[in-house]
Coordinates of C-alpha atoms and ligand atoms in Angstrom, one line a residue:
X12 CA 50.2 3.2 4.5
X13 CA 50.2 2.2 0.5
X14 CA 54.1 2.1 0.7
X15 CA 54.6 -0.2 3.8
X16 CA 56.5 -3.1 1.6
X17 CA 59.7 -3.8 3.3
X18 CA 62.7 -5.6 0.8
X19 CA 62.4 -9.2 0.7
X20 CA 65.8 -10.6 1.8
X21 CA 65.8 -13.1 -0.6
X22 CA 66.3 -10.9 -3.4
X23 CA 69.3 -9.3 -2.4
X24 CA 70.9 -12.6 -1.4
X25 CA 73.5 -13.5 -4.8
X26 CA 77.2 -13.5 -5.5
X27 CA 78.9 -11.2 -7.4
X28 CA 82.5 -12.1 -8.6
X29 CA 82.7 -14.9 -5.6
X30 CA 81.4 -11.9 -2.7
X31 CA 78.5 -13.0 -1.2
X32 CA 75.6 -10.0 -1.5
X33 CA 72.8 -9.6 1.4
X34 CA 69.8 -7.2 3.2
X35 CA 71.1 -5.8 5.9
X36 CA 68.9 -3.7 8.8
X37 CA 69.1 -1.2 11.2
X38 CA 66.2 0.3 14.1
X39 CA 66.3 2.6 16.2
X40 CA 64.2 3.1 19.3
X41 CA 61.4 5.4 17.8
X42 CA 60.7 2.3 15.1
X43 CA 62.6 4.5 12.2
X44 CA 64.3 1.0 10.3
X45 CA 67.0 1.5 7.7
X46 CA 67.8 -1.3 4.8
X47 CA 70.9 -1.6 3.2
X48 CA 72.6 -4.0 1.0
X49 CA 76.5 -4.4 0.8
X50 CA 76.1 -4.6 -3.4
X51 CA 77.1 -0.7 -3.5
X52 CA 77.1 0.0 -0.2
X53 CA 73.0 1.1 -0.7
X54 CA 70.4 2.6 0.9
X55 CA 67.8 0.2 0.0
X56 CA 64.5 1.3 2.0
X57 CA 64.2 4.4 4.7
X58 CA 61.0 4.2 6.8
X59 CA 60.2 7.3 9.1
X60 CA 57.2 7.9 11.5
X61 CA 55.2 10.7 10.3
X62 CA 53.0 12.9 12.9
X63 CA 50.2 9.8 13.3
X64 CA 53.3 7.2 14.0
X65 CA 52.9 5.5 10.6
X66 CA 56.1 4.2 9.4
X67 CA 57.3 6.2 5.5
X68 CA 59.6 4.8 3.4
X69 CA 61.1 8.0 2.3
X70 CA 63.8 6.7 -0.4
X71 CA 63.4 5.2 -3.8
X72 CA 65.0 2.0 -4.1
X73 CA 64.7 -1.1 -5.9
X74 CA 63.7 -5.1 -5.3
X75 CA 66.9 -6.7 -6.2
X76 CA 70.3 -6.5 -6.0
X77 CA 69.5 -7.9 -10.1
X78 CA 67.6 -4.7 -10.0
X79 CA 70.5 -3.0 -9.1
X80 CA 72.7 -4.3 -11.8
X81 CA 70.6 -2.7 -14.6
X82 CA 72.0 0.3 -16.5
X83 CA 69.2 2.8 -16.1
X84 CA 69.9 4.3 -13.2
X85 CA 73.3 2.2 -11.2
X86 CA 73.4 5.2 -8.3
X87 CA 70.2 4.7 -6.2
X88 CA 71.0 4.5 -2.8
X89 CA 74.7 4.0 -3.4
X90 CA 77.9 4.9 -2.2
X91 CA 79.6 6.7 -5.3
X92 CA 83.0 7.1 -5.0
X93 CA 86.1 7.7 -6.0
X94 CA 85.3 10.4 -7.1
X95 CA 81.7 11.6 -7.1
X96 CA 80.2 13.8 -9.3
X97 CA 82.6 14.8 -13.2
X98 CA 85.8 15.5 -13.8
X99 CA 86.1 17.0 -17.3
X100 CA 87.5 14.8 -20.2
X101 CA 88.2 12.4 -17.4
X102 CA 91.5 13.8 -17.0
X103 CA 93.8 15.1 -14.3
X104 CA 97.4 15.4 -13.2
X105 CA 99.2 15.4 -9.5
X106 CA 102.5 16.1 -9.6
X107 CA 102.9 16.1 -13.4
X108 CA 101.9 12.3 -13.7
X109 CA 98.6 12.5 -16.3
X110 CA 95.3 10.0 -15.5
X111 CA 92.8 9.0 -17.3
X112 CA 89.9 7.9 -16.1
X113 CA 87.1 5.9 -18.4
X114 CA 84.5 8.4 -19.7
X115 CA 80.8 7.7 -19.4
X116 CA 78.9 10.9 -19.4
X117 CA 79.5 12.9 -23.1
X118 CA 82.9 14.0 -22.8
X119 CA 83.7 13.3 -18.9
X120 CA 84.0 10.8 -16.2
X121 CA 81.1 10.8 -13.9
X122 CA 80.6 9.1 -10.7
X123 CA 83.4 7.0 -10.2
X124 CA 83.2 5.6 -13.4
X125 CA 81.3 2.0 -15.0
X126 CA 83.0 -0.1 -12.1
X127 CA 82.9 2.9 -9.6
X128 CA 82.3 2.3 -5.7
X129 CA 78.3 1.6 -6.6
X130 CA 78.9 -1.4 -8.5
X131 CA 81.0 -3.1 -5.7
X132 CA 80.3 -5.8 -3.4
X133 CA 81.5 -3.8 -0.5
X134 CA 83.1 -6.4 2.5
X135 CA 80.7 -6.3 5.8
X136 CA 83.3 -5.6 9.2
X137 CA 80.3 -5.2 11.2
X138 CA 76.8 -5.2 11.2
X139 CA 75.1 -4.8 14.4
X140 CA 71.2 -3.2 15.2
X141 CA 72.1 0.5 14.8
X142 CA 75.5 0.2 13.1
X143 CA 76.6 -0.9 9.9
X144 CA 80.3 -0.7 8.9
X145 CA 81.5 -1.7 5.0
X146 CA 84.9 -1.7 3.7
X147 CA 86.7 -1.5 0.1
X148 CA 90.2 -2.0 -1.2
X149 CA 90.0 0.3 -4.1
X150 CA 93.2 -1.0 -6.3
X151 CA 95.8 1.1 -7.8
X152 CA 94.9 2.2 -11.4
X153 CA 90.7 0.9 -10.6
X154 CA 88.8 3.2 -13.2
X155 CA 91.9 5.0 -13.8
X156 CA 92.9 6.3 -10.4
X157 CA 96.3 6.3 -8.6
X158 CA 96.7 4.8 -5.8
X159 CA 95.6 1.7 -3.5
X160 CA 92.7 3.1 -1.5
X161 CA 91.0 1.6 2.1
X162 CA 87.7 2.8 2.4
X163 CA 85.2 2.5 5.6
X164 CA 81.9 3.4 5.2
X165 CA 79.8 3.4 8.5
X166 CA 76.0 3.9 8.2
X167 CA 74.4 4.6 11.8
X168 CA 70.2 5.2 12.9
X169 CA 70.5 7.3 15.9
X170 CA 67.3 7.3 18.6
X171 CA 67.4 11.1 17.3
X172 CA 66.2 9.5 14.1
X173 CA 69.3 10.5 12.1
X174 CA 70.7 8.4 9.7
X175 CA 74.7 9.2 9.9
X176 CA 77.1 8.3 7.4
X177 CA 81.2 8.5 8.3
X178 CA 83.6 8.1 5.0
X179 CA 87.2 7.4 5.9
X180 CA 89.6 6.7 3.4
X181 CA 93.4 6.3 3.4
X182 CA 95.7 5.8 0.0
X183 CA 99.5 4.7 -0.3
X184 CA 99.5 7.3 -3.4
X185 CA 98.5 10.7 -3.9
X186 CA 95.2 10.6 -5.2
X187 CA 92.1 12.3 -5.4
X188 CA 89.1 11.8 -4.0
X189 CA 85.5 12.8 -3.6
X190 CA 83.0 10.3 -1.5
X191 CA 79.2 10.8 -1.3
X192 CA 75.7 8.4 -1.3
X193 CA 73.3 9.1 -4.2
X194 CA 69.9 8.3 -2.0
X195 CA 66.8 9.9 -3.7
X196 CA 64.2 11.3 -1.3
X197 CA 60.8 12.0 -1.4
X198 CA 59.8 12.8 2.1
X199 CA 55.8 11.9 0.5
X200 CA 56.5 8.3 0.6
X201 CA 58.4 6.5 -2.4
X202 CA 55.9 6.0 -5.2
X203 CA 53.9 8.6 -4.0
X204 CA 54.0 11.6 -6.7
X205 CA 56.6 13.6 -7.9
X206 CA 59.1 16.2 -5.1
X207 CA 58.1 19.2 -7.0
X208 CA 55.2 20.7 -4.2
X209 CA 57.9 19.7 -1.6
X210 CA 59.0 22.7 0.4
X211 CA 63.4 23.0 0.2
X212 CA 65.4 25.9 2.4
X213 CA 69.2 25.7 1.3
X214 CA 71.3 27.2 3.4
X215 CA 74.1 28.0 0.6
X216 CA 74.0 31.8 -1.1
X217 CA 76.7 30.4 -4.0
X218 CA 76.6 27.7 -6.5
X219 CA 78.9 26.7 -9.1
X220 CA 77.5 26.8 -12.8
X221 CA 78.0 24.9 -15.3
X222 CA 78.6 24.7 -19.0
X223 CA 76.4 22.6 -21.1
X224 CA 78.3 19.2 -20.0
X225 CA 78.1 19.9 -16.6
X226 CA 81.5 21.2 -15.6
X227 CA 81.7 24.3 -13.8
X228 CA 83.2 27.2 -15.3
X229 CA 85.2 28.2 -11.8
X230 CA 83.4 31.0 -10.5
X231 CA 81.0 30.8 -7.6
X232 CA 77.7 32.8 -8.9
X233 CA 75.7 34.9 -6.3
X234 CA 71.4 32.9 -6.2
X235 CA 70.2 36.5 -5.7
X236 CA 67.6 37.2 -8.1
X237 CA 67.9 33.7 -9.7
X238 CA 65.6 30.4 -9.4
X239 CA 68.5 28.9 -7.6
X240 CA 67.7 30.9 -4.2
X241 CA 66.1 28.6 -1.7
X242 CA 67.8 30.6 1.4
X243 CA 63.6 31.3 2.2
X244 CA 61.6 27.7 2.0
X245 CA 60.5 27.5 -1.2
X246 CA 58.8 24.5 -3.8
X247 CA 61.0 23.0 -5.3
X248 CA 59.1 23.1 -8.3
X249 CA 58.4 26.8 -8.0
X250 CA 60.7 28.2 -10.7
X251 CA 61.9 25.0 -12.4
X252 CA 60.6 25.4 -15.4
X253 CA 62.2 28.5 -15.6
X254 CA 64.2 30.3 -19.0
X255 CA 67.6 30.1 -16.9
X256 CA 70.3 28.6 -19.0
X257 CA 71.7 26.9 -16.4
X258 CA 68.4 24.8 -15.4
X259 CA 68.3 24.5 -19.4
X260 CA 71.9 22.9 -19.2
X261 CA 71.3 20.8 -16.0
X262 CA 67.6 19.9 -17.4
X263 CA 66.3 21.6 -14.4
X264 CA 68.5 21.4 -10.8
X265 CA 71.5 19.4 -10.9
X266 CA 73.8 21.9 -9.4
X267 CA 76.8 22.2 -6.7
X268 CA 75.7 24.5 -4.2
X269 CA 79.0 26.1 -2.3
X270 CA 77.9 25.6 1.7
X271 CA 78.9 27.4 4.9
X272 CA 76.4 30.1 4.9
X273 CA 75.0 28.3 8.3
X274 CA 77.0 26.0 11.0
X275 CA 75.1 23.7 13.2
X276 CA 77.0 21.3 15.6
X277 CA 80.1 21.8 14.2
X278 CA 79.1 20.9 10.6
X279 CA 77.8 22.7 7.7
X280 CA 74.2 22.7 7.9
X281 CA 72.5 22.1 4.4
X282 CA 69.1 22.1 4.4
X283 CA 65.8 21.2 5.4
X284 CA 63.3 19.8 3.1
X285 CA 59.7 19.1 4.0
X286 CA 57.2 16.9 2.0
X287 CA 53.8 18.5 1.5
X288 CA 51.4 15.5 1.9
X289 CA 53.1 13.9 5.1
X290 CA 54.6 16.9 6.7
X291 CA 58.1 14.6 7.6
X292 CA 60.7 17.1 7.5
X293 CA 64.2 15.6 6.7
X294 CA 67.9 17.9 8.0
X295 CA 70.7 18.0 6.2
X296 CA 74.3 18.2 7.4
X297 CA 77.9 17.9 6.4
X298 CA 81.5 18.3 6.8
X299 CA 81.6 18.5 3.1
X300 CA 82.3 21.9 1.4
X301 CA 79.4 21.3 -1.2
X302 CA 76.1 19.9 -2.3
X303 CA 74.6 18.5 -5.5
X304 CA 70.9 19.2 -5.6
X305 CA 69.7 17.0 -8.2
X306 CA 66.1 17.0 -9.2
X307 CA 65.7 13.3 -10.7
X308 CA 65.8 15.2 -14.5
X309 CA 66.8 11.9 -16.3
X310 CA 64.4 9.6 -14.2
X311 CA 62.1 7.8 -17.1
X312 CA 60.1 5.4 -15.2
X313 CA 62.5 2.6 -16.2
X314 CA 62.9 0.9 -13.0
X315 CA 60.1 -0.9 -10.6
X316 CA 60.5 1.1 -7.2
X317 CA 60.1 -1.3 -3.6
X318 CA 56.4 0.3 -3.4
X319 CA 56.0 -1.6 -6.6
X320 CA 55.5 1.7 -9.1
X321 CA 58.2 3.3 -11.5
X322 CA 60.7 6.2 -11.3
X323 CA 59.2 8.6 -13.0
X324 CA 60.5 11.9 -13.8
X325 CA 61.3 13.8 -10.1
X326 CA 59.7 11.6 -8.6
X327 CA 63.1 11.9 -6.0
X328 CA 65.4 14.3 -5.1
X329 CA 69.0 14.2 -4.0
X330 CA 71.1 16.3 -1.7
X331 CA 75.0 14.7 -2.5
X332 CA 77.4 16.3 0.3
X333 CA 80.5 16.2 -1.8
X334 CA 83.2 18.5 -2.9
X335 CA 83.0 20.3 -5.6
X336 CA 82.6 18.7 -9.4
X337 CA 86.1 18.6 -11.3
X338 CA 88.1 20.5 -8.2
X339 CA 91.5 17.8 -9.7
X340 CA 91.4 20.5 -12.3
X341 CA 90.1 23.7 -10.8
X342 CA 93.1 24.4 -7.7
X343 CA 90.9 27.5 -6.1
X344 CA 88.1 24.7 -5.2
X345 CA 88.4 22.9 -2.1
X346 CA 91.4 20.3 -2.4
X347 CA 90.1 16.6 -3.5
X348 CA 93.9 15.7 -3.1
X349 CA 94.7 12.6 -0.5
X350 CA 98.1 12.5 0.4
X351 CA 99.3 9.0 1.7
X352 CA 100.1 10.6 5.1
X353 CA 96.7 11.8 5.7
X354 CA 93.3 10.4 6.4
X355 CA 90.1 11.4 4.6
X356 CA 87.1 12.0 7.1
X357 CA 83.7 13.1 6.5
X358 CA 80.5 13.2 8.1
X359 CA 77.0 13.6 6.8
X360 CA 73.5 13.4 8.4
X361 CA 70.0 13.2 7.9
X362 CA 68.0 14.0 10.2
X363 CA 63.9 12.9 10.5
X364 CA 60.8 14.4 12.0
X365 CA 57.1 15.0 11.6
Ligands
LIG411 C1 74.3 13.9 -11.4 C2 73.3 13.8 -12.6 C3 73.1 12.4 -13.0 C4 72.7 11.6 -11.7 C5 72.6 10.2 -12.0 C6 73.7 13.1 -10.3 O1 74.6 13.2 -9.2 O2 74.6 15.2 -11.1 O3 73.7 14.6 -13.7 O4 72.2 12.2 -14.0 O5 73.6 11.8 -10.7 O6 71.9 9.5 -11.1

C-alpha cells in the first residue's frame, strides 16, 4: 500500500511547558494498530485491514508534534474540549455569573478556545497494548471557563476492530461542557483523494441550522427534501455543491445533526460511512445527543499529511459526537451544564470492516 508509513517516534518526542510529549501505540489482534500522541490527546495514524488484509491508515494526521503546533489546522486528531464546537459571542451565564471566553472564530468561541484541550500536553496514567488512558486538570478561569475541571480520556482498540473513546469529566464549579475528538477520515487511505465519492448513511432525520457564523438559530429543521438527507446511503459529494443556503453558510457540510433516530447497543447509532476505492466501511456510535458532520471545507493543502502529501480541500471528513453547538445559551438543547455533584460520561465508537 502507497500509505503504509507509520509515525516516526522521534518526532513526537519534545517538551512542551516542562511535559514531556511522546508516540504512543495500540494493536489489536486482527493487526488494526492505533497511534496517538499525548500533545492533544491525538489520533495520530489509524491503520485498518481492508478485504485483501492490507493494513489502511484511514486518518489524516501529521509528522510532528512541531507539525502539530502550527496554526493551520490545531484540531487534527485531537481531543477538543471544553467545549467543542461555538458558543456565540463567547459568552454565557450559570446562575447569573457572566463568562467570557476568548474569541477565535468571527464573532465566537470555537473549540475550546487558542489554549483549548488540543493544545495540551495531556498527563499519561496508563498506557498499555490496547488501552491508553490521559488525564487533564483544566484550571478555573482556563480560556474563560468556571470551574477546576478533571478530565480522563481513555482511547481503547477492541479485537472487534473498534476504536472506543470514554470522556469523564468532574468540576468543583458549575460549568459547562462539551467533549469530542476532531479525527478526519477518509476510509480511501490518507492522501488518497478527496471523501466526496465516499458513500455516508446518517441515521439523524433533524439537524440544527445555522446563521452565517455558524450558530444555530434553535429550531431542529426536518432533511426531508434537502441535501442534508443521508437516512438512504448516499455520496457525500452528491448534492454539495448544492444552492442551499445553509451549505453556502457552512461552505458545504459543517452541520450538527440531532441523533436518536436509531439505537444500537444502548447508544445512539450514527452512521456508517464506506470509502469507494477500498470498500472499508467505518460505524459510528455515541452516547452523545449530536453530530458535526464536517466536510474538511477550510482544508487548503497547508499541512504535509504522514503519507507524505497535503490536506487538500475534503480530502477528510469528520463525524464529532458532541452536544449541540452553543446549547449554554439555547436551554431547550440538551444540557452542557456539569454540576460539581455529578460526573460527565460519554462513549463513542468507531467501528472498522472491509
Ligand atoms: C468546525 C468547522 C471548523 C473545523 C476546524 C469543525 O468542527 O465545525 O467549522 O472549521 O472544525 O477544524
Amino acid at each position: 500500500m502507497t500509505n503504509l508509513i507509520f509515525p516516526d517516534a522521534a518526532s513526537y518526542q519534545t517538551s512542551i511547558k516542562g511535559k514531556t510529549t511522546d508516540l504512543y501505540l495500540l494493536q489489536n489482534s486482527k493487526g488494526m494498530k492505533a497511534y496517538f500522541t499525548n500533545f492533544g490527546g491525538r489520533l495520530v495514524a489509524l491503520y485498518v485491514p481492508d478485504h485483501d488484509g492490507n493494513l489502511v491508515n484511514v486518518t489524516l494526521g501529521l509528522q510532528s508534534v512541531a507539525a502539530y503546533q502550527q496554526p493551520t489546522d490545531v484540531y487534527y486528531g485531537a481531543i477538543v474540549g471544553r467545549f467543542a464546537n461555538r458558543i456565540a459571542k463567547g459568552a454565557f451565564a450559570i446562575d447569573g455569573n457572566a463568562y467570557q471566553l476568548t474569541i477565535n472564530n468571527g464573532p465566537n468561541a470555537l473549540h475550546g478556545g487558542e489554549g483549548g484541550f488540543h493544545q495540551v500536553v495531556w498527563e499519561v496514567i496508563q498506557h498499555d497494548p490496547q488501552s491508553l488512558m490521559l488525564f487533564h486538570l483544566s484550571k478555573d478561569g482556563e480560556e474563560g471557563f468556571p470551574g477546576n475541571l478533571a478530565v480522563k480520556i481513555v482511547y481503547t482498540l477492541t479485537d472487534e476492530n473498534e476504536l472506543k473513546i470514554s470522556y469523564e469529566a468532574q468540576t468543583d464549579q458549575k460549568t459547562s461542557i462539551n467533549l469530542t475528538n476532531h479525527a478526519y477520515f477518509n476510509l480511501n487511505g490518507e492522501g488518497n483523494g478527496d471523501i466526496l465519492k465516499h458513500q455516508l448513511q446518517l441515521f439523524a432525520d433533524q439537524f440544527t441550522p445555522t446563521d452565517g457564523t455558524a450558530i444555530p438559530y434553535g429550531n431542529l429543521e426536518n432533511v426531508k427534501h434537502s441535501p442534508f438527507d443521508f437516512i438512504q446511503s448516499t455520496e457525500i459529494g452528491a448534492r454539495i455543491q448544492e444552492n442551499h443556503e445553509q451549505l453556502i453558510f457552512g461552505n458545504g457540510y459543517d452541520h450538527n445533526y440531532v441523533l436518536g433516530l436509531e439505537k444500537e447497543r444502548n447508544l445512539n447509532k450514527v452512521a456508517i460511512a464506506k470509502g469507494d476505492l477500498t470498500g472499508i466501511v467505518m460505524e459510528v456510535f455515541t452516547s452523545e445527543p449530536g453530530v458535526q458532520f464536517y466536510t474538511g471545507n477550510y482544508m487548503e493543502g497547508a499541512n504535509t499529511l504522514n503519507c507524505g502529501k497535503k490536506d487538500f480541500r475534503r480530502t477528510g471528513f469528520c463525524l464529532e459526537t458532541q452536544h449541540f453547538p452553543d446549547s449554554p445559551n439555547q436551554a431547550h438543547f440538551p444540557t452542557t451544564l456539569l454540576k460539581p455533584e455529578e460526573v460527565f460520561k460519554s462513549t463513542t465508537i468507531y467501528q472498522f470492516n472491509a
